[in-house]
Each structure stands twice: as C-alpha cells, then as structure tokens.
Coordinates of C-alpha atoms in Angstrom, one line a residue:
M284 CA 39.3 -5.7 -26.7
P285 CA 35.6 -5.9 -26.6
R286 CA 34.1 -3.3 -24.2
E287 CA 32.3 -4.9 -21.1
I288 CA 29.7 -3.8 -18.8
Q289 CA 28.3 -5.5 -15.8
L290 CA 24.6 -5.1 -14.6
F291 CA 23.8 -5.8 -10.6
T292 CA 20.8 -5.9 -8.9
D293 CA 19.5 -6.0 -5.4
G294 CA 16.0 -5.6 -5.9
D295 CA 15.8 -2.1 -5.5
G296 CA 18.1 -0.5 -8.0
I297 CA 20.7 -1.4 -11.3
A298 CA 24.1 -0.9 -10.7
I299 CA 26.0 -0.4 -14.3
I300 CA 29.8 -0.8 -14.0
G301 CA 32.3 -1.1 -16.5
D302 CA 33.7 0.6 -19.6
A303 CA 32.5 4.5 -19.5
K304 CA 31.4 4.5 -23.0
A305 CA 29.8 1.0 -23.0
V306 CA 27.9 2.2 -19.6
E307 CA 26.6 5.3 -21.6
L308 CA 25.5 3.4 -24.7
F309 CA 23.6 0.8 -22.5
L310 CA 21.9 3.7 -20.8
E311 CA 21.3 5.3 -23.8
S312 CA 19.9 2.3 -25.6
E313 CA 17.4 1.4 -22.8
A314 CA 16.5 5.5 -22.3
L315 CA 17.1 5.0 -18.6
P316 CA 17.9 7.8 -15.9
S317 CA 20.8 6.8 -13.9
K318 CA 22.7 8.3 -11.1
D319 CA 26.4 8.4 -10.3
L320 CA 27.5 5.3 -8.2
E321 CA 30.2 7.0 -6.8
L322 CA 33.0 4.5 -7.2
P323 CA 35.8 7.0 -6.6
R324 CA 34.3 7.3 -3.1
L325 CA 34.8 3.6 -2.6
G326 CA 38.4 3.8 -3.7
K327 CA 39.4 6.5 -0.7
I328 CA 37.2 4.1 1.6
F329 CA 39.4 1.1 1.0
G330 CA 42.7 2.6 1.4
T331 CA 45.9 1.1 0.6
G332 CA 47.5 -2.2 0.6
G333 CA 46.8 -5.8 -0.4
A334 CA 43.2 -6.5 -1.8
A335 CA 42.1 -2.9 -1.1
A336 CA 44.9 -1.8 -3.7
Q337 CA 43.6 -4.5 -6.3
A338 CA 40.0 -3.1 -5.7
G339 CA 41.4 0.6 -6.1
A340 CA 42.9 -0.3 -9.5
E341 CA 39.4 -2.2 -10.4
I342 CA 37.6 1.1 -9.7
A343 CA 40.0 3.5 -11.5
A344 CA 39.4 1.4 -14.7
N345 CA 35.5 1.4 -14.2
S346 CA 32.7 3.5 -14.5
G347 CA 29.3 3.1 -12.8
R348 CA 25.9 4.4 -12.6
W349 CA 22.9 3.4 -10.7
V350 CA 19.3 3.1 -11.9
K351 CA 16.1 3.1 -9.9
L352 CA 14.1 -0.5 -10.4
A353 CA 11.0 1.0 -11.8
E354 CA 9.0 -0.5 -14.3
E355 CA 10.9 0.6 -17.0
S356 CA 14.2 -0.5 -15.7
A357 CA 12.3 -3.8 -15.0
Q358 CA 11.5 -4.3 -18.2
A359 CA 14.8 -3.5 -19.5
L360 CA 16.5 -6.1 -17.1
K361 CA 14.1 -8.8 -18.1
K362 CA 15.9 -8.9 -21.4
Y363 CA 19.1 -10.0 -19.6
K364 CA 19.2 -13.2 -17.4
L365 CA 21.1 -12.3 -14.3
M366 CA 23.0 -15.0 -12.6
K367 CA 23.4 -15.2 -8.3
G368 CA 26.1 -12.9 -7.6
S369 CA 28.8 -13.6 -4.9
S370 CA 27.1 -11.3 -2.4
P371 CA 24.0 -12.0 -1.0
G372 CA 20.6 -10.7 -2.5
V373 CA 22.5 -9.2 -5.4
S374 CA 22.5 -10.9 -8.9
R375 CA 24.7 -10.2 -12.0
A376 CA 25.2 -10.2 -15.6
V377 CA 28.3 -9.6 -17.3
L378 CA 27.6 -8.0 -21.0
T379 CA 30.1 -7.8 -24.1
E380 CA 30.0 -5.4 -27.1
G381 CA 29.2 -7.8 -30.1
G382 CA 30.2 -5.3 -32.7
K383 CA 26.6 -5.1 -34.3
S384 CA 24.6 -2.0 -34.5
K385 CA 21.4 -3.6 -32.9
G386 CA 21.9 -5.5 -29.5
F387 CA 25.4 -4.3 -29.1
L388 CA 25.4 -6.3 -25.6
Q389 CA 25.0 -9.9 -24.9
I390 CA 25.7 -11.8 -22.1
V391 CA 29.1 -13.6 -21.7
R392 CA 29.4 -16.7 -19.4
T393 CA 33.3 -16.3 -18.7
P394 CA 34.2 -12.9 -18.8
G395 CA 38.2 -12.3 -18.7
A396 CA 38.1 -9.2 -16.7
A397 CA 35.1 -9.0 -14.8
L398 CA 34.8 -7.5 -11.3
T399 CA 35.7 -10.4 -9.0
N400 CA 37.3 -8.4 -5.9
P401 CA 34.7 -9.4 -2.7
A402 CA 35.5 -6.2 -1.0
L403 CA 34.7 -4.1 -4.0
L404 CA 31.3 -5.9 -4.9
A405 CA 30.6 -5.8 -1.3
G406 CA 31.1 -2.1 -1.4
V407 CA 28.9 -1.9 -4.8
G408 CA 25.9 -3.7 -2.8
G409 CA 26.2 -1.1 -0.3
V410 CA 26.3 1.8 -2.4
M411 CA 23.5 0.7 -4.3
A412 CA 21.4 0.2 -0.9
Q413 CA 22.2 3.9 -0.2
L414 CA 21.6 5.3 -3.4
A415 CA 18.1 3.6 -3.1
M416 CA 17.6 5.0 0.5
Q417 CA 18.5 8.5 -1.0
Q418 CA 16.0 8.4 -3.8
A419 CA 13.2 7.1 -1.3
I420 CA 14.5 10.5 1.0
D421 CA 14.1 12.7 -2.1
E422 CA 10.3 11.4 -2.7
I423 CA 9.5 11.7 0.8
T424 CA 10.9 15.2 0.5
D425 CA 8.8 16.2 -2.2
Y426 CA 5.8 14.4 -0.6
L427 CA 6.0 16.4 2.3
A428 CA 6.3 19.6 0.6
R429 CA 2.9 18.7 -1.1
I430 CA 1.1 17.5 1.9
D431 CA 2.2 20.6 4.0
E432 CA 0.3 22.8 1.4
K433 CA -2.9 20.8 2.2
L434 CA -2.5 21.7 6.2
D435 CA -4.3 24.6 7.5
D436 CA -2.6 26.6 10.0
V437 CA -3.9 24.9 12.8
R438 CA -3.0 21.6 11.8
R439 CA 0.1 22.3 10.9
A440 CA 1.1 24.0 14.1
Q441 CA -0.3 20.7 15.9
T442 CA 2.4 18.7 13.5
N443 CA 5.2 20.8 14.1
Q444 CA 4.9 20.4 18.0
V445 CA 5.2 16.6 17.3
L446 CA 7.9 16.8 14.8
A447 CA 10.1 19.6 17.0
R448 CA 11.6 16.7 19.0
M449 CA 13.3 15.4 16.0
D450 CA 14.6 18.7 14.6
G451 CA 17.7 17.8 16.8
V452 CA 17.7 14.1 14.9
D453 CA 17.5 16.2 11.4
L454 CA 20.3 18.7 12.5
A455 CA 22.4 15.9 13.5
I456 CA 22.1 13.9 10.4
R457 CA 22.4 17.0 7.9
E458 CA 25.9 17.8 9.9
A459 CA 26.8 14.3 9.3
M460 CA 26.0 14.2 5.6
S461 CA 28.0 17.4 5.3
V462 CA 31.0 15.9 6.6
R463 CA 30.8 12.4 5.0
A464 CA 30.6 14.4 1.5
S465 CA 33.6 16.5 2.4
V466 CA 35.9 13.5 3.4
G467 CA 34.2 10.7 1.5
R468 CA 33.7 8.8 4.8
V469 CA 31.7 8.4 8.2
S470 CA 34.4 8.6 11.2
E471 CA 33.7 7.3 14.7
V472 CA 33.3 10.7 16.0
T473 CA 30.7 11.8 13.1
W474 CA 28.8 8.3 13.8
S475 CA 28.5 8.9 17.4
K476 CA 26.5 12.1 17.1
V477 CA 23.9 10.3 15.1
Q478 CA 23.8 6.7 16.4
A479 CA 21.5 7.2 19.2
T480 CA 19.0 9.5 17.1
S481 CA 16.8 6.2 16.5
S482 CA 14.9 5.9 20.0
T483 CA 13.7 9.4 19.2
I484 CA 12.6 8.7 15.9
L485 CA 11.1 5.2 17.1
D486 CA 9.2 7.2 19.9
T487 CA 7.6 9.7 17.2
Q488 CA 6.2 6.8 14.8
A489 CA 4.8 4.8 17.7
Y490 CA 2.9 8.1 18.8
A491 CA 1.4 8.4 15.1
L492 CA 0.7 5.0 14.8
R493 CA -1.4 5.1 18.0
E494 CA -3.3 8.1 16.6
L495 CA -3.9 6.7 13.6
N496 CA -5.3 3.4 15.1
G497 CA -7.3 5.6 17.4
L498 CA -9.3 7.0 14.5
A499 CA -9.7 3.3 13.3
E500 CA -11.1 2.4 16.8
K501 CA -13.6 5.5 16.8
L502 CA -14.9 4.3 13.4
E503 CA -15.3 0.7 14.5
R504 CA -17.5 1.7 17.4
K505 CA -19.7 3.7 15.3
H506 CA -22.6 2.0 13.3
K507 CA -25.1 5.1 13.1
V508 CA -24.9 7.1 10.0
G509 CA -24.8 10.3 11.7
D510 CA -22.1 9.1 13.8
L511 CA -20.3 7.9 11.4
A512 CA -20.3 10.8 9.2
K513 CA -18.9 13.0 11.9
A514 CA -15.9 10.2 12.5
T515 CA -15.0 10.4 8.8
K516 CA -15.0 14.0 8.7
A517 CA -12.8 14.1 11.8
A518 CA -10.4 11.6 10.2
H519 CA -10.2 13.3 7.2
A520 CA -8.9 16.4 9.2
E521 CA -6.3 14.0 11.3
V522 CA -5.0 11.5 8.5
D523 CA -3.0 13.8 6.4
K524 CA -1.0 15.2 9.3
W525 CA 0.3 11.5 11.2
L526 CA 0.6 10.2 7.6
A527 CA 3.3 13.4 7.5
V528 CA 4.7 12.4 10.7
L529 CA 5.4 8.7 9.5
A530 CA 6.7 10.1 6.0
R531 CA 9.0 12.1 8.0
C532 CA 10.1 9.6 10.2
F533 CA 11.1 7.0 7.7
Q534 CA 12.9 9.8 5.9
L535 CA 14.8 9.8 8.9
H536 CA 15.8 6.4 9.1
D537 CA 16.8 6.1 5.6
G538 CA 19.4 9.4 6.4
I539 CA 20.8 7.2 9.5
A540 CA 21.0 3.9 7.6
V541 CA 22.9 5.9 4.6
L542 CA 25.1 7.0 7.4
E543 CA 25.5 3.6 9.0
L544 CA 26.3 1.6 6.0
D545 CA 29.2 4.0 5.3
R546 CA 30.3 3.5 8.9
V547 CA 30.3 -0.4 8.7
L548 CA 32.0 0.0 5.3
D549 CA 34.9 2.3 6.8
A550 CA 35.2 -0.1 10.3
S551 CA 34.2 -3.5 9.4
P552 CA 34.1 -4.2 5.4
D553 CA 33.9 -7.7 6.0
E554 CA 30.6 -7.2 7.7
L555 CA 28.9 -5.0 5.1
D556 CA 26.7 -7.6 3.0
R557 CA 25.2 -8.9 6.3
H558 CA 24.7 -5.2 7.7
R559 CA 23.5 -4.3 4.2
L560 CA 20.8 -7.2 4.5
G561 CA 20.0 -6.8 8.3
L562 CA 19.1 -2.8 7.6
K563 CA 16.7 -4.0 4.4
A564 CA 15.0 -6.4 6.6
A565 CA 14.4 -3.7 9.4
R566 CA 13.1 -1.3 6.9
Q567 CA 10.7 -3.9 5.4
D568 CA 9.6 -4.7 9.3
R569 CA 8.6 -0.8 9.7
L570 CA 6.9 -0.9 6.4
K571 CA 4.7 -3.7 7.4
L572 CA 4.2 -2.0 10.8
I573 CA 2.8 1.1 9.2
S574 CA 1.0 -0.7 6.9
R575 CA -1.0 -2.7 9.5
S576 CA -2.5 0.3 10.8
T577 CA -3.1 2.1 7.4
V578 CA -4.7 -0.7 5.8
R579 CA -6.8 -1.0 9.0
L580 CA -8.0 2.7 8.5
I581 CA -8.9 1.8 5.1
A582 CA -10.8 -1.2 6.2
R583 CA -13.0 0.9 8.4
M584 CA -13.5 3.7 6.1
D585 CA -14.8 1.1 3.6
V586 CA -17.1 -0.1 6.0
A587 CA -18.7 3.2 6.9
A588 CA -18.9 3.9 3.3
G589 CA -20.8 0.7 2.8
T590 CA -23.2 1.6 5.6
A591 CA -24.0 5.1 4.2
N592 CA -24.7 3.7 1.0
T593 CA -27.3 1.2 2.6
K594 CA -28.9 4.0 4.2
V595 CA -29.0 6.8 1.7
L596 CA -32.8 7.2 1.5
L597 CA -32.7 8.2 5.5
H598 CA -29.9 10.1 5.2
P599 CA -29.9 12.0 1.7
S600 CA -27.2 14.5 2.8
K601 CA -25.1 12.8 5.3
A602 CA -24.5 9.4 3.4
P603 CA -22.9 11.1 0.1
A604 CA -20.5 13.2 2.6
L605 CA -19.4 10.2 4.3
V606 CA -18.6 8.3 1.2
Q607 CA -16.7 11.5 0.0
S608 CA -14.8 11.6 3.2
S609 CA -14.1 7.9 2.9
N610 CA -12.7 8.3 -0.5
Q611 CA -10.5 11.5 0.1
V612 CA -9.0 9.5 3.7
S613 CA -8.1 6.3 1.6
G614 CA -6.8 8.4 -1.0
S615 CA -4.2 10.2 1.1
I616 CA -3.1 6.6 2.5
I617 CA -2.5 5.0 -1.0
D618 CA -0.6 8.1 -2.1
F619 CA 1.5 7.5 1.1
H620 CA 2.1 3.9 0.4
G621 CA 3.1 4.8 -3.0
R622 CA 5.7 7.1 -1.5
L623 CA 7.1 4.4 0.9
G624 CA 7.1 1.5 -1.6
I625 CA 4.2 -0.1 0.2
E626 CA 2.0 -2.2 -2.3
G627 CA -1.6 -2.2 -2.6
E628 CA -4.5 -0.5 -4.3
R629 CA -8.1 0.7 -3.8
D630 CA -10.8 1.8 -6.0
P631 CA -12.9 4.7 -5.0
L632 CA -16.2 3.9 -3.6
E633 CA -19.2 5.7 -5.6
A634 CA -21.7 7.2 -3.3
R635 CA -25.1 5.7 -4.1
R636 CA -27.6 8.0 -5.1
W637 CA -30.8 8.9 -3.4
K638 CA -32.7 9.0 -6.8
S639 CA -31.4 5.4 -7.5
A640 CA -31.8 4.1 -4.0
A641 CA -35.5 5.5 -4.1
T642 CA -36.2 3.9 -7.4
E643 CA -35.0 0.5 -6.1
A644 CA -36.8 0.9 -2.9
K645 CA -40.0 1.5 -5.1
D646 CA -39.3 -1.4 -7.3
K647 CA -39.0 -3.8 -4.5
A648 CA -42.3 -2.4 -2.8
L649 CA -44.4 -2.9 -6.0
E650 CA -42.4 -6.4 -6.3
R651 CA -43.9 -7.1 -2.6
S652 CA -47.1 -5.6 -3.3
A653 CA -47.7 -7.8 -6.4
D654 CA -46.4 -10.6 -4.8
G655 CA -49.3 -10.0 -2.1
V656 CA -52.0 -9.3 -4.4
G657 CA -51.2 -12.7 -6.2
S658 CA -51.2 -14.2 -2.9
A659 CA -54.5 -12.8 -1.7
R660 CA -55.8 -13.9 -5.2
R661 CA -54.5 -17.4 -4.5
F662 CA -56.0 -17.5 -1.2
G663 CA -59.5 -15.8 -2.0
N664 CA -59.9 -18.7 -4.6
E665 CA -58.5 -21.5 -2.4
T666 CA -61.3 -20.3 0.0
L667 CA -64.0 -20.2 -2.7
D668 CA -63.4 -23.4 -3.6
R669 CA -63.4 -24.7 -0.2
A670 CA -66.7 -22.8 0.4
R671 CA -68.2 -24.5 -2.7
T672 CA -67.0 -27.8 -1.7
T673 CA -68.4 -27.4 1.8
T674 CA -71.7 -25.7 0.5
G675 CA -72.0 -28.9 -1.6
E676 CA -71.8 -31.3 1.1
F677 CA -74.0 -29.1 3.3
S678 CA -76.8 -29.6 1.0
R679 CA -76.3 -33.1 0.2
R680 CA -76.7 -34.0 3.5
I681 CA -79.8 -31.7 3.9
A682 CA -81.6 -33.3 1.0
E683 CA -80.4 -36.9 2.3
Q684 CA -82.3 -36.1 5.5
A685 CA -85.3 -34.6 3.7
R686 CA -85.5 -37.9 1.7
R687 CA -85.3 -39.9 5.0
R688 CA -87.7 -38.0 6.5
R689 CA -90.4 -38.2 3.7
G690 CA -89.6 -41.7 4.0
D691 CA -90.3 -41.9 7.4
E692 CA -93.6 -40.4 6.7
E693 CA -94.9 -42.5 4.3
A694 CA -94.1 -45.6 6.3
D695 CA -96.1 -44.2 9.0
D696 CA -99.1 -43.3 6.6
Q697 CA -99.4 -47.1 5.2
E698 CA -99.1 -48.6 8.7
A699 CA -102.0 -46.5 9.9

C-alpha cells in the first residue's frame, strides 16, 4: 500500500502528518527543519470512547512534524496545490508515494485513509498555533538577550523596574508550562493561576507605548537642528529600553495563549477552532497597535534627518550626528519588527556631507550671479537703446525748431 502524508498550513506553519518514513523523506527532500507535532499529547487529551477513540487510533498510526512557514518552506509549499480544509483557516493536501526516485510525492484527490476525524483535525490546528507561538517566544528570548547587552547599567535598571511587575506573571506561566509538560494537559487549577495575568501585561504594554509616543511627540515639537539633535540623541538612549519591554509583553502574551489553547482543548474541544482564530485575531490587533506607535516614531526620525540634511552648512557637526541617531533608532525598530513578524522595511538615510552641500550652494550662487549679470546686461542694452531713441527724437525736434526759426527770420527780412 502506498505511503501517504498530509500537509496542513494555517499561514504560520506547515504540519506534515502521515507515515513516519514518508514524513522523514519529505522533509529531507525539501531540506526543511522541523519540530515534533506532539501527536501523542493529543491522544492523552482526547481520552477514551467514541470519536475520541477513533482519533486516538489515527494518532497512533501517524507521525507528525511542524515547519515554520518561512521563505524556504513557503517555496516548498508552492509545489503543492493545497485545498481548503475542514478546519477554518487551514488548508491541506494529501501526498502519496509514486514509486519513483524523483518527485516521489504527488497529490491525490480522493485519499483512502486520510485524516478525517474533526476532533483530531481541530487538535492539529491548535497544536500548530501553539508551536508557532512557542517559536516566536524563542525568537523574542534571543532578541531580549541581545538587547540587554546594548543597554547600559542605568537603563537596564530602569527597564527592570518596569518589568518587575511582570516577574510574577512570568513565574506563573513557567509553573503552568512545567505542569503541562508533566501531565500533558492544562487543568482548571493550573489555568486559574494564569488566567488573570493578562491585565498586568496589558498595563505594562500600554505604559511602554505611551513612552514611545511621547518620544515621537517631542520630535514633532522641535524644528531647529540643535533641538532636533538633542531629541534624537535622547530617543536613541530610550527606544531600545521600551522595545525590550514591548517584546517581553508579547512573549508573555504568547505564553498565556499556548496554555489557553490547551485549556480549551481539554474543556471545550468543539470550540477549539473558533478560539484559535480568535487568539490569532487578537494577536494581530496587538501587532497593529504596537506598529502604529513604532512606525510613527520612524516617520518622525526621517523628518528630523531630512531637516538636518537641508541645513548641514549651518550645522556641520550636529546635522550628521542627527542623521546617524535617526538611522540607529529606525534600525532598532526594524529589527524589533522582524522579531515580532511586523512587515515593513526602511533603507538607512545618508547624511549629507558638508563639502557636497557647500559645492551645491556655490554652484547655485554662481548660477544666480550669472543670471544677474545677464539681466543687468540686458537691462543696460535696453536702456542704451531707449536712450539712443530718446536722443534721436530730441535732436530731430531741435533741428525742426531751428529750421522753423530760420524760416521765420527770412520771412521777416523779406517784409522789411
């Protein structure tokens, strides 16, 4: 009988489920790193009897791995036309071994032994969401470790004072994760210890966003290069700190969501798909909220750098320093965006050199001077022409008057 695997994607990752050897061959052929999908844990959660027993049998007969949907895995996925699955927001394909050394997997439209149990499929979607969030947690952990090295002792102490209120949240989540790993589920007792911690995280997140918005507002009120240079330097000293606080908030939110999905799967499995989509929507809302503040700050930095470049002649030292601070702040924000999955890029701005600005100013001055000389020359020529015309007219009138006077005199002589 041909060996089969099934691919599922929810937009964040790919689940590969099926015969263990076929799953392994598929991952090797596409050179994709993967994590265990933890199908046995789903079997424990489903329990016994009826549909749950059927789901348990399907779990026992299959192997599962999860791959983060990054650039490489997305390219691999394009080879296979995924169909809309039974779970909301999840697409799927069934691949079967074709008996050839190349392209050994092909899509079959009517698989005989495909995973069809709704409870199991919902559970797979939930586990995929958990693994995506755990991957994000790991990446944020690495980011925070790197940011901590950049902070000096004073700023680190200030950050720790803000984060201290979340230490209890972190301890509660760690304890719940430890119990979950031991028993394979999140009980009501375990969930009761963490379900009220979200308000603390939201309060801290709001505080950090207010601080970032305050930095942007200070820049908006400054117009002189000297004032802007001081403001951007101050922002450079503060931004990393508040980005670290926001990253920590996001990390803890994801930790709670992982536990929450387990709790729903244990208590109300029929609601798992809807709850998973709800958590995903809430996560996107948090990203948008954070993005509004950070993108606004980048915009203000760009405006400040633009102002500095236009006035580098008057501020040869402050203007380049301002542009450098702007690039450093924006670079920190773009790095932060990448860790949280916020899309968007910004090319560093180049500080305008004093020599270049001076040369350009000289060229413009010469151009204006040349224009002035030309105008003066044209004005002089026009004046001379007018003078010549006026002089000729005046001479003609004098001559005419002289002729009339001579005529009058001759007439008088004849009468005499």
